[in-house]
Amino acid sequence: MKNSASKILLGSLIVATFFSCHKNEISGEYAADSAVPISKDFAESVSDSVSSVATMQVKDKQFIKTADVNMEVKDVYEATISIEKNLEDLGGFVTSSNLSSRIVSEENFNTSDENATLVRKFQSENSMQVRVPTEKLGVFLTLINDKKVFLNSRVILAEDVTSNIKLAELEAKRNAKTGENIDKLKADKDKVKLSDENIGEGNHQKVAGFEMTDQLKYSTVDIYLKEPKLRIAEIPVINSKSIDNKYKFNFLYDLKNAFVEGFYLIQKLTVGLVSIWPLIAIGGIAFWIFKKRKSAVKLEKQDVS
């Protein structure tokens, strides 16, 4: 009977341990985070364009704050660099940044036999996730708001986790009490198993506590940036079509080159003739004199006869 009662107690302890879900050493950290006051200067630095949710503080309440901003900016790359710089100044950090350009169309325009210009129409966008100190969330949202040309959406959430923290403290105490009860049991393999499970549950509670502390200290902000209009890039490239035709037989290409070469030949002949214009002029005059004298001789013969 005694052994049976001991097993019942062990089963109860397993159930109690399974549902334990927090830690006892984080309550002081939560209290320290919640005690950070918002100064008058800080409150005045947050413009009216930022919801009061970002800076809200309520006595004896703990909030995990998050934000989601979707906006259009003039230049995604420049806005990204500015956001990262402001974030660094505020003591925050970037957890992800996915900047890309969506190509809408592109077309080659040949400017000569060797060169061409690639005209590309594109639109840049960036999906970012950043972490910013919670007490500076309002300031950060104000700074990125100044970069917008159009705000598509902005969602700011403040989740009240006060009861979660209190429950975690109570469960941590219960976990400690469970450990004490396990220590009182007779040493056997069941006790060892229960002890290991209780220690493991305590470790999970500690990790959950660290995560909760981190979420209270740093707010997560998801940012989506997009350019409102298509942009155009003009990129110098090689005339690949002309190069391809250059190294294989192509009737049209050869005909075109023959026409161009013939045109160049006419130009060269014209330039050559112009360069010897004195000789041409002398030859022309001599021919005219010769022809005139020949005509005079012919007239004289006709008169004699």
Coordinates of N, CA and C in Angstrom, one line a residue, residues 43-265:
A43 N 8.6 62.4 -24.8 CA 7.2 62.5 -25.2 C 7.0 63.5 -26.2
E44 N 7.7 64.7 -26.1 CA 7.6 65.8 -27.0 C 8.2 65.5 -28.4
S45 N 9.2 64.5 -28.3 CA 9.9 64.2 -29.6 C 9.1 63.3 -30.5
V46 N 8.0 62.7 -30.0 CA 7.2 61.8 -30.8 C 6.1 62.7 -31.4
S47 N 6.0 62.7 -32.7 CA 5.1 63.5 -33.4 C 3.7 63.0 -33.3
D48 N 2.7 63.8 -33.7 CA 1.3 63.3 -33.7 C 1.0 62.2 -34.7
S49 N 1.9 62.0 -35.6 CA 1.7 61.0 -36.6 C 1.9 59.6 -36.1
V50 N 2.4 59.4 -34.9 CA 2.6 58.1 -34.3 C 1.6 57.8 -33.2
S51 N 1.0 56.6 -33.3 CA -0.1 56.3 -32.4 C 0.5 56.3 -31.0
S52 N -0.4 56.6 -30.0 CA 0.0 56.6 -28.6 C 0.3 55.2 -28.1
V53 N -0.1 54.2 -28.8 CA 0.2 52.8 -28.5 C 1.7 52.6 -28.4
A54 N 2.4 53.3 -29.2 CA 3.9 53.1 -29.3 C 4.6 53.5 -28.0
T55 N 4.0 54.5 -27.3 CA 4.6 55.1 -26.1 C 3.8 54.9 -24.9
M56 N 2.7 54.1 -25.0 CA 1.8 53.9 -23.9 C 2.5 53.2 -22.7
Q57 N 2.3 53.7 -21.5 CA 2.7 53.0 -20.3 C 1.6 53.1 -19.2
V58 N 1.3 52.0 -18.6 CA 0.2 52.0 -17.6 C 0.8 51.4 -16.3
K59 N 0.5 52.0 -15.2 CA 1.0 51.5 -13.9 C 0.6 50.1 -13.7
D60 N 1.6 49.3 -13.2 CA 1.4 47.9 -12.9 C 1.0 47.0 -14.1
K61 N 1.3 47.5 -15.3 CA 1.0 46.7 -16.5 C 2.3 46.5 -17.3
Q62 N 2.4 45.4 -18.0 CA 3.5 45.0 -18.8 C 3.0 44.8 -20.2
F63 N 3.6 45.4 -21.3 CA 3.2 45.2 -22.6 C 4.3 44.8 -23.5
I64 N 4.0 43.8 -24.4 CA 4.9 43.5 -25.5 C 4.4 44.2 -26.7
K65 N 5.2 45.1 -27.3 CA 4.8 46.0 -28.4 C 5.4 45.5 -29.7
T66 N 4.6 45.5 -30.7 CA 5.1 45.2 -32.1 C 4.4 46.2 -33.0
A67 N 5.0 46.3 -34.2 CA 4.5 47.3 -35.2 C 4.7 46.7 -36.6
D68 N 3.9 47.0 -37.5 CA 4.0 46.6 -38.9 C 3.7 47.8 -39.8
V69 N 4.7 48.2 -40.6 CA 4.6 49.4 -41.4 C 4.7 49.1 -42.9
N70 N 3.8 49.5 -43.7 CA 3.8 49.3 -45.1 C 3.7 50.7 -45.8
M71 N 4.8 51.1 -46.4 CA 4.8 52.5 -47.0 C 5.6 52.6 -48.3
E72 N 5.3 53.6 -49.0 CA 6.0 53.9 -50.3 C 7.0 55.0 -50.0
V73 N 8.2 54.8 -50.6 CA 9.3 55.8 -50.4 C 9.9 56.2 -51.8
K74 N 10.5 57.3 -51.9 CA 11.1 57.8 -53.1 C 12.2 56.9 -53.6
D75 N 13.1 56.5 -52.7 CA 14.2 55.6 -53.1 C 14.4 54.5 -52.0
V76 N 14.1 53.3 -52.3 CA 14.1 52.2 -51.4 C 15.5 52.0 -50.8
Y77 N 16.5 52.0 -51.6 CA 17.9 51.8 -51.1 C 18.3 52.9 -50.1
E78 N 18.0 54.2 -50.5 CA 18.4 55.3 -49.6 C 17.6 55.2 -48.3
A79 N 16.3 54.9 -48.4 CA 15.5 54.8 -47.2 C 16.0 53.6 -46.3
T80 N 16.4 52.5 -46.9 CA 16.9 51.4 -46.1 C 18.2 51.8 -45.3
I81 N 19.1 52.4 -46.0 CA 20.3 52.9 -45.3 C 20.0 53.8 -44.2
S82 N 19.1 54.7 -44.4 CA 18.7 55.7 -43.4 C 18.1 55.0 -42.2
I83 N 17.2 54.0 -42.4 CA 16.5 53.3 -41.3 C 17.6 52.5 -40.5
E84 N 18.5 51.9 -41.2 CA 19.6 51.1 -40.5 C 20.4 52.1 -39.6
K85 N 20.7 53.3 -40.2 CA 21.5 54.2 -39.4 C 20.8 54.7 -38.2
N86 N 19.5 55.1 -38.4 CA 18.7 55.5 -37.2 C 18.5 54.4 -36.2
L87 N 18.4 53.2 -36.7 CA 18.2 52.1 -35.7 C 19.5 51.9 -34.9
E88 N 20.6 52.0 -35.5 CA 21.9 51.9 -34.8 C 22.0 53.0 -33.8
D89 N 21.6 54.2 -34.1 CA 21.7 55.3 -33.2 C 20.8 55.1 -32.0
L90 N 19.7 54.4 -32.1 CA 18.7 54.2 -31.1 C 19.1 52.9 -30.2
G91 N 20.1 52.2 -30.6 CA 20.4 51.0 -29.9 C 19.7 49.8 -30.4
G92 N 19.1 49.8 -31.5 CA 18.4 48.6 -32.1 C 19.3 47.9 -33.1
F93 N 18.7 46.9 -33.8 CA 19.4 46.1 -34.7 C 18.5 45.5 -35.7
V94 N 19.0 45.1 -36.9 CA 18.2 44.5 -38.0 C 18.3 43.0 -37.9
T95 N 17.2 42.3 -37.9 CA 17.2 40.8 -37.9 C 17.1 40.3 -39.3
S96 N 16.5 41.0 -40.3 CA 16.4 40.6 -41.6 C 16.2 41.8 -42.6
S97 N 16.7 41.7 -43.8 CA 16.5 42.7 -44.8 C 16.6 42.1 -46.1
N98 N 15.5 42.2 -46.9 CA 15.5 41.5 -48.2 C 15.2 42.5 -49.3
L99 N 16.2 43.2 -49.8 CA 16.1 44.3 -50.8 C 16.2 43.7 -52.2
S100 N 15.3 43.9 -53.1 CA 15.3 43.4 -54.4 C 14.7 44.4 -55.4
S101 N 15.0 44.2 -56.7 CA 14.4 45.0 -57.7 C 13.6 44.1 -58.7
R102 N 12.3 44.4 -58.9 CA 11.5 43.7 -59.8 C 11.6 44.3 -61.2
I103 N 12.1 43.5 -62.1 CA 12.2 44.1 -63.5 C 10.9 43.9 -64.2
V104 N 10.4 45.0 -64.7 CA 9.1 45.1 -65.4 C 9.3 44.8 -66.9
S105 N 10.3 45.4 -67.5 CA 10.7 45.2 -68.9 C 12.1 45.7 -69.1
E106 N 12.7 45.2 -70.2 CA 14.0 45.6 -70.6 C 14.1 45.5 -72.2
E107 N 14.8 46.4 -72.8 CA 14.9 46.4 -74.2 C 16.3 46.9 -74.6
N108 N 16.9 46.3 -75.7 CA 18.2 46.7 -76.2 C 18.0 47.7 -77.4
F109 N 18.7 48.8 -77.3 CA 18.7 49.7 -78.4 C 20.1 49.8 -79.0
N110 N 20.3 49.4 -80.2 CA 21.7 49.5 -80.8 C 22.0 50.9 -81.2
T111 N 23.1 51.4 -80.7 CA 23.6 52.7 -81.0 C 24.7 52.8 -82.1
S112 N 25.3 51.6 -82.3 CA 26.3 51.5 -83.4 C 26.5 50.0 -83.6
D113 N 27.5 49.7 -84.6 CA 27.7 48.3 -84.8 C 28.4 47.6 -83.6
E114 N 29.1 48.4 -82.8 CA 29.7 47.8 -81.6 C 29.0 48.0 -80.3
N115 N 28.2 49.0 -80.2 CA 27.7 49.4 -78.9 C 26.1 49.4 -78.9
A116 N 25.6 49.3 -77.7 CA 24.1 49.3 -77.5 C 23.8 49.8 -76.1
T117 N 22.5 50.2 -75.9 CA 22.1 50.6 -74.6 C 20.9 49.7 -74.1
L118 N 21.1 49.2 -73.0 CA 20.0 48.3 -72.4 C 19.1 49.3 -71.5
V119 N 17.9 49.4 -71.9 CA 16.9 50.3 -71.1 C 16.1 49.3 -70.3
R120 N 16.2 49.4 -69.0 CA 15.5 48.5 -68.1 C 14.6 49.3 -67.2
K121 N 13.3 48.9 -67.1 CA 12.3 49.5 -66.2 C 12.2 48.6 -65.0
F122 N 12.3 49.1 -63.8 CA 12.2 48.3 -62.6 C 11.6 49.0 -61.5
Q123 N 11.3 48.2 -60.4 CA 10.7 48.8 -59.2 C 11.4 48.1 -58.0
S124 N 11.9 48.8 -57.1 CA 12.6 48.3 -55.9 C 11.7 48.1 -54.7
E125 N 12.0 47.1 -53.9 CA 11.2 46.9 -52.7 C 12.1 46.3 -51.6
N126 N 11.7 46.4 -50.4 CA 12.5 45.8 -49.3 C 11.6 45.4 -48.2
S127 N 11.8 44.2 -47.7 CA 11.0 43.7 -46.5 C 12.1 43.5 -45.4
M128 N 11.8 44.3 -44.3 CA 12.8 44.3 -43.2 C 12.1 43.9 -41.9
Q129 N 12.9 43.3 -41.0 CA 12.4 43.1 -39.6 C 13.5 43.7 -38.7
V130 N 13.1 44.5 -37.8 CA 14.1 45.1 -36.9 C 13.6 45.0 -35.5
R131 N 14.6 45.2 -34.6 CA 14.3 45.2 -33.1 C 14.8 46.5 -32.6
V132 N 13.9 47.2 -31.9 CA 14.2 48.6 -31.4 C 13.9 48.6 -29.9
P133 N 14.7 49.2 -29.0 CA 14.3 49.3 -27.6 C 12.9 49.8 -27.4
T134 N 12.1 49.2 -26.6 CA 10.7 49.5 -26.5 C 10.4 50.9 -26.1
E135 N 11.3 51.5 -25.2 CA 11.1 52.9 -24.8 C 11.4 53.9 -25.9
K136 N 12.0 53.4 -27.0 CA 12.3 54.3 -28.1 C 11.5 54.0 -29.4
L137 N 10.5 53.1 -29.2 CA 9.7 52.7 -30.4 C 9.0 53.9 -31.0
G138 N 8.4 54.8 -30.2 CA 7.8 56.0 -30.8 C 8.7 56.9 -31.6
V139 N 9.9 57.1 -31.1 CA 10.9 57.9 -31.8 C 11.3 57.2 -33.1
F140 N 11.5 55.9 -33.1 CA 11.8 55.2 -34.3 C 10.8 55.3 -35.4
L141 N 9.5 55.1 -35.0 CA 8.4 55.2 -35.9 C 8.3 56.6 -36.5
T142 N 8.6 57.6 -35.7 CA 8.5 59.0 -36.2 C 9.6 59.2 -37.3
L143 N 10.8 58.6 -37.0 CA 11.9 58.8 -38.0 C 11.6 58.1 -39.3
I144 N 11.1 56.9 -39.3 CA 10.8 56.2 -40.6 C 9.6 56.8 -41.2
N145 N 8.7 57.4 -40.5 CA 7.5 58.1 -41.1 C 8.0 59.3 -41.9
D146 N 9.1 59.9 -41.6 CA 9.6 61.1 -42.4 C 10.1 60.6 -43.7
K147 N 10.3 59.3 -44.0 CA 10.8 58.9 -45.2 C 9.7 58.5 -46.2
K148 N 8.5 58.5 -45.8 CA 7.4 58.0 -46.7 C 7.0 59.1 -47.7
V149 N 6.5 58.6 -48.8 CA 5.7 59.5 -49.7 C 4.3 59.1 -49.7
F150 N 4.0 57.9 -49.2 CA 2.6 57.4 -49.0 C 2.6 56.3 -48.1
L151 N 1.7 56.3 -47.1 CA 1.6 55.3 -46.1 C 0.4 54.4 -46.4
N152 N 0.8 53.1 -46.8 CA -0.3 52.2 -47.1 C -1.0 51.6 -45.9
S153 N -0.2 51.3 -44.8 CA -0.8 50.8 -43.6 C 0.2 50.8 -42.5
R154 N -0.3 50.9 -41.3 CA 0.6 50.9 -40.1 C -0.2 50.3 -38.9
V155 N 0.3 49.2 -38.4 CA -0.4 48.5 -37.3 C 0.6 48.5 -36.1
I156 N 0.1 49.0 -35.0 CA 0.9 49.0 -33.7 C 0.1 48.3 -32.7
L157 N 0.7 47.2 -32.1 CA 0.1 46.4 -31.1 C 0.8 46.5 -29.8
A158 N 0.0 46.5 -28.7 CA 0.6 46.4 -27.3 C -0.1 45.3 -26.6
E159 N 0.5 44.1 -26.5 CA -0.1 43.0 -25.9 C 0.1 43.0 -24.4
D160 N -0.9 43.0 -23.6 CA -0.8 43.0 -22.1 C -0.4 41.6 -21.6
V161 N 0.8 41.5 -21.1 CA 1.2 40.2 -20.6 C 1.4 40.2 -19.1
T162 N 0.8 41.1 -18.4 CA 0.9 41.2 -17.0 C 0.5 39.9 -16.3
S163 N -0.7 39.3 -16.7 CA -1.2 38.1 -16.1 C -0.3 36.9 -16.5
N164 N 0.3 36.9 -17.7 CA 1.2 35.9 -18.1 C 2.5 35.8 -17.2
I165 N 2.9 37.0 -16.8 CA 4.1 37.1 -16.0 C 3.8 36.6 -14.6
K166 N 2.6 37.0 -14.1 CA 2.2 36.6 -12.7 C 2.0 35.1 -12.7
L167 N 1.4 34.5 -13.8 CA 1.2 33.1 -13.8 C 2.6 32.4 -13.9
A168 N 3.5 33.0 -14.6 CA 4.9 32.4 -14.7 C 5.5 32.3 -13.3
E169 N 5.3 33.4 -12.5 CA 5.9 33.4 -11.2 C 5.3 32.3 -10.3
L170 N 4.0 32.2 -10.4 CA 3.3 31.1 -9.6 C 3.7 29.7 -10.0
E171 N 3.8 29.5 -11.3 CA 4.2 28.2 -11.8 C 5.7 27.9 -11.5
A172 N 6.5 28.9 -11.4 CA 7.9 28.7 -11.1 C 8.0 28.3 -9.6
K173 N 7.2 28.9 -8.7 CA 7.1 28.5 -7.3 C 6.6 27.0 -7.2
R174 N 5.6 26.7 -8.0 CA 5.1 25.4 -7.9 C 6.1 24.4 -8.4
N175 N 6.9 24.7 -9.4 CA 7.9 23.9 -9.9 C 9.0 23.6 -8.9
A176 N 9.3 24.7 -8.1 CA 10.3 24.5 -7.0 C 9.7 23.6 -5.9
K177 N 8.4 23.8 -5.6 CA 7.8 23.0 -4.6 C 7.7 21.5 -5.0
T178 N 7.5 21.3 -6.3 CA 7.5 19.9 -6.9 C 8.9 19.3 -6.7
G179 N 9.9 20.1 -6.9 CA 11.3 19.6 -6.7 C 11.5 19.2 -5.3
E180 N 11.0 19.9 -4.3 CA 11.1 19.6 -2.9 C 10.4 18.3 -2.6
N181 N 9.2 18.1 -3.1 CA 8.4 16.9 -2.9 C 9.1 15.7 -3.5
I182 N 9.7 15.9 -4.7 CA 10.4 14.7 -5.3 C 11.6 14.3 -4.4
D183 N 12.3 15.3 -3.8 CA 13.4 15.0 -3.0 C 13.0 14.2 -1.7
K184 N 11.8 14.3 -1.3 CA 11.3 13.6 -0.1 C 11.0 12.1 -0.4
L185 N 10.9 11.8 -1.7 CA 10.5 10.4 -2.1 C 11.7 9.5 -1.9
K186 N 11.3 8.2 -1.8 CA 12.3 7.2 -1.7 C 13.1 7.1 -3.0
A187 N 14.4 7.0 -2.8 CA 15.3 6.9 -4.0 C 15.0 5.7 -4.8
D188 N 14.6 5.8 -6.0 CA 14.5 4.7 -7.0 C 14.5 5.3 -8.4
K189 N 14.3 4.4 -9.4 CA 14.4 4.9 -10.8 C 13.3 5.9 -11.1
D190 N 12.1 5.7 -10.5 CA 11.0 6.7 -10.8 C 11.4 8.1 -10.2
K191 N 12.0 8.1 -9.1 CA 12.4 9.4 -8.5 C 13.4 10.1 -9.4
V192 N 14.4 9.3 -10.0 CA 15.4 9.9 -10.9 C 14.7 10.4 -12.1
K193 N 13.7 9.7 -12.7 CA 13.0 10.1 -13.9 C 12.3 11.4 -13.6
L194 N 11.5 11.4 -12.4 CA 10.8 12.6 -12.1 C 11.7 13.8 -11.9
S195 N 12.8 13.6 -11.2 CA 13.8 14.7 -11.0 C 14.3 15.3 -12.3
D196 N 14.7 14.4 -13.2 CA 15.2 14.8 -14.5 C 14.1 15.6 -15.3
E197 N 12.9 15.1 -15.2 CA 11.8 15.8 -15.9 C 11.5 17.2 -15.3
N198 N 11.6 17.3 -14.0 CA 11.4 18.5 -13.3 C 12.5 19.5 -13.6
I199 N 13.7 19.1 -13.6 CA 14.8 19.9 -14.0 C 14.7 20.4 -15.4
G200 N 14.3 19.5 -16.3 CA 14.1 19.9 -17.7 C 13.0 20.9 -17.9
E201 N 11.9 20.8 -17.1 CA 10.8 21.7 -17.2 C 11.3 23.1 -16.6
G202 N 12.1 23.0 -15.6 CA 12.6 24.3 -15.0 C 13.5 25.0 -16.1
N203 N 14.3 24.2 -16.8 CA 15.1 24.9 -17.9 C 14.3 25.5 -18.9
H204 N 13.2 24.8 -19.3 CA 12.3 25.4 -20.3 C 11.7 26.7 -19.8
Q205 N 11.3 26.7 -18.6 CA 10.8 27.9 -18.0 C 11.8 29.1 -18.0
K206 N 13.1 28.8 -17.7 CA 14.1 29.8 -17.8 C 14.3 30.4 -19.2
V207 N 14.3 29.5 -20.2 CA 14.4 30.0 -21.6 C 13.2 30.8 -22.0
A208 N 12.0 30.4 -21.6 CA 10.8 31.2 -21.8 C 10.9 32.5 -21.2
G209 N 11.5 32.5 -20.0 CA 11.7 33.8 -19.3 C 12.6 34.7 -20.0
F210 N 13.7 34.2 -20.5 CA 14.6 35.0 -21.3 C 14.0 35.6 -22.5
E211 N 13.1 34.8 -23.2 CA 12.4 35.2 -24.4 C 11.4 36.3 -24.0
M212 N 10.7 36.2 -22.9 CA 9.8 37.2 -22.5 C 10.5 38.5 -22.2
T213 N 11.6 38.4 -21.5 CA 12.3 39.6 -21.1 C 12.8 40.3 -22.4
D214 N 13.3 39.5 -23.4 CA 13.8 40.1 -24.6 C 12.6 40.8 -25.3
Q215 N 11.4 40.2 -25.4 CA 10.3 40.8 -26.1 C 9.8 42.1 -25.4
L216 N 9.9 42.1 -24.1 CA 9.6 43.3 -23.3 C 10.6 44.4 -23.6
K217 N 11.8 44.1 -23.6 CA 12.9 45.1 -23.8 C 13.0 45.6 -25.2
Y218 N 12.8 44.8 -26.2 CA 12.9 45.2 -27.6 C 11.6 44.9 -28.3
S219 N 11.1 45.9 -29.0 CA 9.9 45.7 -29.8 C 10.3 45.3 -31.2
T220 N 9.5 44.4 -31.8 CA 9.7 43.9 -33.2 C 8.9 44.8 -34.1
V221 N 9.6 45.3 -35.2 CA 9.0 46.1 -36.2 C 9.2 45.5 -37.6
D222 N 8.1 45.2 -38.3 CA 8.2 44.7 -39.6 C 8.0 45.9 -40.6
I223 N 8.8 46.1 -41.5 CA 8.8 47.2 -42.4 C 8.8 46.7 -43.9
Y224 N 7.8 47.2 -44.7 CA 7.8 46.9 -46.1 C 7.9 48.3 -46.9
L225 N 9.0 48.4 -47.7 CA 9.2 49.6 -48.4 C 9.1 49.3 -49.9
K226 N 8.5 50.3 -50.6 CA 8.2 50.1 -52.1 C 8.3 51.5 -52.7
E227 N 8.8 51.5 -54.0 CA 8.8 52.7 -54.7 C 7.5 52.9 -55.5
P228 N 6.8 54.1 -55.5 CA 5.5 54.2 -56.1 C 5.5 54.2 -57.6
K229 N 6.7 54.5 -58.3 CA 6.7 54.5 -59.7 C 7.9 53.7 -60.2
L230 N 7.8 53.3 -61.5 CA 8.8 52.6 -62.1 C 10.0 53.5 -62.3
R231 N 11.2 52.9 -62.2 CA 12.4 53.6 -62.4 C 13.1 53.1 -63.7
I232 N 13.9 53.9 -64.3 CA 14.6 53.5 -65.6 C 16.1 53.5 -65.4
A233 N 16.7 52.5 -65.8 CA 18.2 52.4 -65.8 C 18.7 52.2 -67.3
E234 N 19.6 53.1 -67.7 CA 20.2 53.0 -69.0 C 21.6 52.4 -68.8
I235 N 21.9 51.2 -69.3 CA 23.1 50.5 -69.1 C 23.8 50.3 -70.4
P236 N 25.0 50.8 -70.6 CA 25.8 50.6 -71.8 C 26.2 49.1 -71.9
V237 N 25.9 48.5 -73.1 CA 26.3 47.1 -73.3 C 26.9 47.0 -74.7
I238 N 27.3 45.8 -75.1 CA 27.8 45.5 -76.4 C 26.7 45.1 -77.4
N239 N 26.8 45.6 -78.6 CA 25.8 45.2 -79.6 C 26.0 43.7 -80.0
S240 N 25.4 42.9 -79.2 CA 25.6 41.4 -79.4 C 25.1 40.9 -80.7
K241 N 24.1 41.5 -81.3 CA 23.6 41.1 -82.6 C 24.6 41.3 -83.7
S242 N 25.2 42.5 -83.7 CA 26.2 42.8 -84.7 C 27.4 41.8 -84.5
I243 N 27.8 41.6 -83.2 CA 28.9 40.7 -83.0 C 28.6 39.3 -83.5
D244 N 27.4 38.8 -83.2 CA 27.0 37.5 -83.7 C 27.1 37.4 -85.2
N245 N 26.6 38.4 -85.8 CA 26.6 38.4 -87.3 C 28.0 38.5 -87.9
K246 N 28.9 39.1 -87.1 CA 30.2 39.3 -87.6 C 30.9 38.0 -87.8
Y247 N 30.6 37.0 -87.1 CA 31.4 35.7 -87.1 C 30.6 34.6 -87.8
K248 N 29.6 34.9 -88.5 CA 28.9 33.9 -89.3 C 28.4 34.5 -90.6
F249 N 28.2 33.7 -91.6 CA 27.7 34.2 -92.9 C 26.3 34.6 -92.8
N250 N 26.1 35.9 -93.2 CA 24.8 36.4 -93.1 C 24.6 37.4 -94.3
F251 N 23.7 37.0 -95.2 CA 23.5 37.8 -96.5 C 23.2 39.3 -96.2
L252 N 22.3 39.5 -95.3 CA 21.9 40.9 -95.0 C 23.0 41.6 -94.4
Y253 N 23.7 41.0 -93.5 CA 24.9 41.6 -92.8 C 26.0 41.9 -93.9
D254 N 26.3 41.0 -94.7 CA 27.3 41.2 -95.8 C 26.8 42.3 -96.8
L255 N 25.5 42.3 -97.1 CA 25.0 43.3 -98.0 C 25.1 44.7 -97.4
K256 N 24.8 44.7 -96.2 CA 24.9 46.0 -95.5 C 26.3 46.5 -95.5
N257 N 27.2 45.6 -95.1 CA 28.6 46.0 -95.1 C 29.1 46.4 -96.4
A258 N 28.7 45.7 -97.5 CA 29.1 46.0 -98.8 C 28.6 47.4 -99.2
F259 N 27.4 47.7 -98.9 CA 26.8 49.0 -99.2 C 27.6 50.1 -98.4
V260 N 27.9 49.9 -97.1 CA 28.6 50.8 -96.3 C 30.0 51.0 -96.9
E261 N 30.7 49.9 -97.3 CA 32.0 50.0 -97.9 C 32.0 50.8 -99.2
G262 N 31.0 50.5 -100.0 CA 30.8 51.3 -101.3 C 30.7 52.8 -101.0
F263 N 29.9 53.1 -100.0 CA 29.7 54.5 -99.7 C 31.0 55.1 -99.2
Y264 N 31.7 54.4 -98.4 CA 33.0 54.9 -97.9 C 34.0 55.1 -99.1
L265 N 33.9 54.1 -100.1 CA 34.8 54.2 -101.3 C 34.5 55.5 -102.1

